[in-house]
Tab-separated table of C-alpha atoms in Angstrom:
chain	number	residue	atom	x	y	z
A	1	MET	CA	-114.909	-56.023	6.579
A	2	LEU	CA	-114.464	-52.523	7.851
A	3	VAL	CA	-115.954	-51.353	11.198
A	4	LEU	CA	-115.369	-47.803	12.227
A	5	LYS	CA	-116.451	-45.682	15.181
A	6	GLU	CA	-119.033	-43.038	14.506
A	7	ASN	CA	-117.704	-39.651	13.673
A	8	ILE	CA	-118.189	-37.144	10.838
A	9	ASP	CA	-115.050	-38.174	8.912
A	10	ASN	CA	-115.722	-41.977	9.265
A	11	LEU	CA	-119.287	-41.561	8.164
A	12	ALA	CA	-118.392	-39.478	5.171
A	13	GLU	CA	-115.612	-41.941	4.276
A	14	VAL	CA	-117.909	-45.018	4.292
A	15	PHE	CA	-120.476	-43.102	2.277
A	16	ASN	CA	-117.677	-42.369	-0.284
A	17	ILE	CA	-116.433	-46.018	-0.296
A	18	SER	CA	-120.040	-47.204	-0.714
A	19	ALA	CA	-120.471	-44.966	-3.739
A	20	ARG	CA	-117.079	-45.777	-5.274
A	21	GLU	CA	-117.285	-49.556	-4.776
A	22	ASN	CA	-121.001	-49.829	-5.325
A	23	ILE	CA	-121.584	-51.604	-2.001
A	24	PRO	CA	-124.142	-51.010	0.849
A	25	LEU	CA	-123.150	-50.095	4.427
A	26	ILE	CA	-124.723	-50.268	7.891
A	27	PHE	CA	-124.664	-47.143	10.108
A	28	PRO	CA	-126.564	-45.647	13.061
A	29	THR	CA	-129.197	-43.085	12.033
A	30	ASP	CA	-130.838	-40.769	14.537
A	31	THR	CA	-133.440	-43.369	15.274
A	32	ILE	CA	-132.146	-46.962	14.574
A	33	TYR	CA	-129.416	-48.586	12.593
A	34	GLY	CA	-129.846	-48.346	8.897
A	35	ILE	CA	-128.642	-50.288	5.874
A	36	GLY	CA	-128.111	-47.936	2.993
A	37	ALA	CA	-126.013	-46.602	0.206
A	38	SER	CA	-125.251	-43.307	-1.480
A	39	ILE	CA	-128.003	-42.498	-3.998
A	40	SER	CA	-125.174	-41.991	-6.471
A	41	SER	CA	-124.745	-45.838	-6.590
A	42	ILE	CA	-127.781	-47.571	-8.048
A	43	LEU	CA	-125.923	-50.947	-7.894
A	44	ALA	CA	-125.309	-50.666	-4.162
A	45	ASN	CA	-129.046	-49.778	-3.653
A	46	GLN	CA	-130.103	-52.762	-5.790
A	47	GLU	CA	-127.930	-55.011	-3.622
A	48	ILE	CA	-129.854	-53.873	-0.463
A	49	TYR	CA	-133.066	-55.217	-1.984
A	50	LYS	CA	-131.426	-58.560	-2.369
A	51	ILE	CA	-129.924	-58.624	1.081
A	52	LYS	CA	-133.177	-57.631	2.731
A	53	LYS	CA	-135.334	-59.727	0.458
A	54	ARG	CA	-137.472	-56.666	-0.025
A	55	PRO	CA	-139.926	-56.277	-2.830
A	56	GLU	CA	-138.554	-53.827	-5.423
A	57	HIS	CA	-141.844	-51.795	-5.472
A	58	LYS	CA	-141.016	-50.557	-1.966
A	59	PRO	CA	-138.338	-47.786	-2.256
A	60	PHE	CA	-136.068	-46.942	0.661
A	61	PRO	CA	-136.328	-43.691	2.570
A	62	ILE	CA	-133.565	-41.252	1.766
A	63	LEU	CA	-131.572	-39.234	4.302
A	64	ALA	CA	-130.421	-35.704	3.410
A	65	GLY	CA	-128.136	-33.463	5.378
A	66	SER	CA	-130.105	-30.301	4.866
A	67	PHE	CA	-133.128	-28.901	3.024
A	68	GLU	CA	-130.818	-27.860	0.195
A	69	GLN	CA	-129.504	-31.441	-0.150
A	70	ALA	CA	-133.117	-32.773	0.075
A	71	GLU	CA	-134.029	-30.564	-2.847
A	72	LEU	CA	-131.790	-32.795	-5.014
A	73	ILE	CA	-134.443	-35.462	-4.695
A	74	ALA	CA	-137.678	-33.815	-3.560
A	75	ASP	CA	-139.844	-31.156	-5.100
A	76	PHE	CA	-140.557	-28.847	-2.173
A	77	LYS	CA	-142.193	-26.289	-4.515
A	78	SER	CA	-145.003	-28.796	-5.155
A	79	LEU	CA	-146.059	-28.545	-1.468
A	80	ASN	CA	-148.963	-26.369	-0.500
A	81	SER	CA	-148.307	-23.760	2.154
A	82	THR	CA	-149.784	-25.879	5.024
A	83	ASN	CA	-147.679	-28.864	4.114
A	84	TYR	CA	-144.633	-26.776	3.624
A	85	LYS	CA	-145.097	-25.266	7.001
A	86	PHE	CA	-145.558	-28.785	8.546
A	87	ILE	CA	-142.196	-29.948	7.213
A	88	CYS	CA	-140.467	-26.796	8.335
A	89	GLU	CA	-141.719	-27.152	11.803
A	90	ASN	CA	-141.180	-30.888	12.051
A	91	TYR	CA	-138.163	-31.930	9.956
A	92	ASN	CA	-136.040	-32.461	13.132
A	93	LYS	CA	-138.563	-34.677	14.959
A	94	TYR	CA	-137.702	-38.124	13.625
A	95	ILE	CA	-140.173	-37.956	10.810
A	96	THR	CA	-139.850	-39.258	7.243
A	97	PHE	CA	-141.831	-37.234	4.723
A	98	ILE	CA	-143.306	-38.464	1.483
A	99	ILE	CA	-143.042	-35.697	-1.167
A	100	LYS	CA	-143.260	-35.503	-4.866
A	101	ALA	CA	-139.993	-36.610	-6.315
A	102	ASN	CA	-137.752	-34.606	-8.583
A	103	GLU	CA	-138.047	-35.851	-12.200
A	104	SER	CA	-134.297	-36.505	-12.321
A	105	LEU	CA	-134.419	-38.952	-9.350
A	106	PRO	CA	-133.890	-42.569	-10.600
A	107	ASP	CA	-136.908	-44.753	-10.458
A	108	ILE	CA	-135.452	-47.115	-7.924
A	109	PHE	CA	-135.881	-44.385	-5.232
A	110	LYS	CA	-139.513	-43.415	-5.954
A	111	LYS	CA	-142.986	-44.896	-6.021
A	112	ASP	CA	-145.935	-43.137	-7.755
A	113	ASN	CA	-143.462	-40.326	-8.505
A	114	LYS	CA	-143.036	-39.743	-4.753
A	115	VAL	CA	-139.913	-40.063	-2.507
A	116	ALA	CA	-139.578	-40.673	1.217
A	117	VAL	CA	-137.089	-38.122	2.640
A	118	ARG	CA	-135.859	-37.398	6.099
A	119	ILE	CA	-133.407	-34.911	7.471
A	120	PRO	CA	-131.955	-36.762	10.528
A	121	ASN	CA	-131.951	-35.153	13.952
A	122	LYS	CA	-128.317	-35.943	14.402
A	123	LYS	CA	-125.723	-33.338	13.579
A	124	ILE	CA	-122.758	-35.471	12.809
A	125	LEU	CA	-124.837	-37.514	10.397
A	126	CYS	CA	-126.140	-34.403	8.699
A	127	LYS	CA	-122.607	-33.047	8.378
A	128	ALA	CA	-121.308	-36.281	6.987
A	129	LEU	CA	-124.072	-36.432	4.427
A	130	LEU	CA	-123.153	-32.786	3.355
A	131	LEU	CA	-119.449	-33.807	3.105
A	132	HIS	CA	-120.355	-36.735	1.002
A	133	GLY	CA	-122.316	-34.532	-1.312
A	134	PHE	CA	-125.283	-36.822	-1.897
A	135	PRO	CA	-128.154	-38.117	0.108
A	136	VAL	CA	-128.006	-41.649	1.282
A	137	SER	CA	-130.753	-44.320	1.407
A	138	ALA	CA	-131.420	-45.850	4.810
A	139	THR	CA	-133.820	-48.624	5.645
A	140	SER	CA	-134.027	-50.768	8.795
A	141	VAL	CA	-131.498	-53.575	9.282
A	142	ASN	CA	-133.610	-56.651	8.926
A	143	GLU	CA	-135.048	-59.026	6.377
A	144	SER	CA	-138.182	-57.540	4.963
A	145	GLY	CA	-141.137	-58.136	7.271
A	146	GLN	CA	-138.984	-59.015	10.334
A	147	ASN	CA	-138.155	-56.979	13.438
A	148	PHE	CA	-135.233	-54.604	12.955
A	149	LEU	CA	-131.876	-55.175	14.625
A	150	ASN	CA	-130.335	-52.391	16.627
A	151	ASN	CA	-127.335	-54.073	18.284
A	152	ILE	CA	-124.147	-53.811	16.301
A	153	SER	CA	-122.807	-57.268	17.445
A	154	TYR	CA	-125.927	-58.928	16.136
A	155	ILE	CA	-125.997	-56.793	13.007
A	156	ILE	CA	-122.432	-57.725	12.060
A	157	ARG	CA	-123.138	-61.455	12.839
A	158	ASP	CA	-126.377	-61.580	10.864
A	159	PHE	CA	-125.514	-59.308	7.991
A	160	ASP	CA	-122.109	-60.742	6.965
A	161	LYS	CA	-122.676	-59.796	3.302
A	162	ILE	CA	-122.219	-56.189	4.324
A	163	LYS	CA	-118.543	-55.094	4.443
A	164	LEU	CA	-118.885	-51.541	5.780
A	165	PHE	CA	-120.100	-50.718	9.216
A	166	ILE	CA	-120.199	-47.717	11.487
A	167	GLU	CA	-120.646	-48.401	15.155
A	168	GLY	CA	-122.332	-45.590	17.050
A	169	TYR	CA	-125.406	-44.543	18.945
A	170	THR	CA	-129.125	-44.623	18.134
A	171	ILE	CA	-132.385	-44.016	19.972
A	172	GLN	CA	-133.098	-47.723	20.536
A	173	ASN	CA	-136.255	-49.282	19.158
A	174	ILE	CA	-137.800	-46.233	17.646
A	175	SER	CA	-138.374	-45.988	13.957
A	176	SER	CA	-139.250	-42.713	12.413
A	177	SER	CA	-142.821	-41.627	11.894
A	178	ILE	CA	-143.986	-41.265	8.206
A	179	TYR	CA	-146.180	-38.553	6.888
A	180	ASP	CA	-147.359	-38.215	3.358
A	181	ILE	CA	-147.469	-34.510	2.594
A	182	SER	CA	-147.532	-34.818	-1.237
A	183	GLY	CA	-151.233	-34.125	-1.598
A	184	GLU	CA	-153.655	-31.486	-0.171
A	185	ASN	CA	-153.826	-33.029	3.286
A	186	ILE	CA	-151.182	-34.335	5.687
A	187	VAL	CA	-151.629	-38.070	6.067
A	188	LYS	CA	-149.944	-40.086	8.785
A	189	ILE	CA	-148.763	-43.430	7.447
A	190	ARG	CA	-146.789	-44.762	10.547
């Protein structure tokens, strides 16, 4: 087990280890702790489904360090002008956006040809994602359908199958809002 303090280099390093060794990690996002893996590792992301006991038809949100990195997974050109303006004005407000997925994105990350993407409102996390070079999946630390955990001590105790942890800060007990902006209208999901 590896537990590191949160900083840009440590975050980028565990993202790289996750990708190289095909294993998930737990890290603080801008909202709550997340369990995730580099999107470059399908095997690590498949393992998250098993650990969380999550149905495979529910893809994980993906964190990107910038709009440019988000374009690796999402088709921003498919957005109408109102929806594009909405994401530009709100991307840094703890919101996950459902957008048409790029065709090259593996199926494990999309549902109905859509992807859930968020640019975190946390500079060190964004910088680490950019250093890693790939977006990273991130879903709440819990078994599917249960309340999420946001205390690193409980997380390490209860998620002992995970071998990579970053200990840091989050905004306690607040999940991101979710908006589907893939169609003509903006639809609040959560």
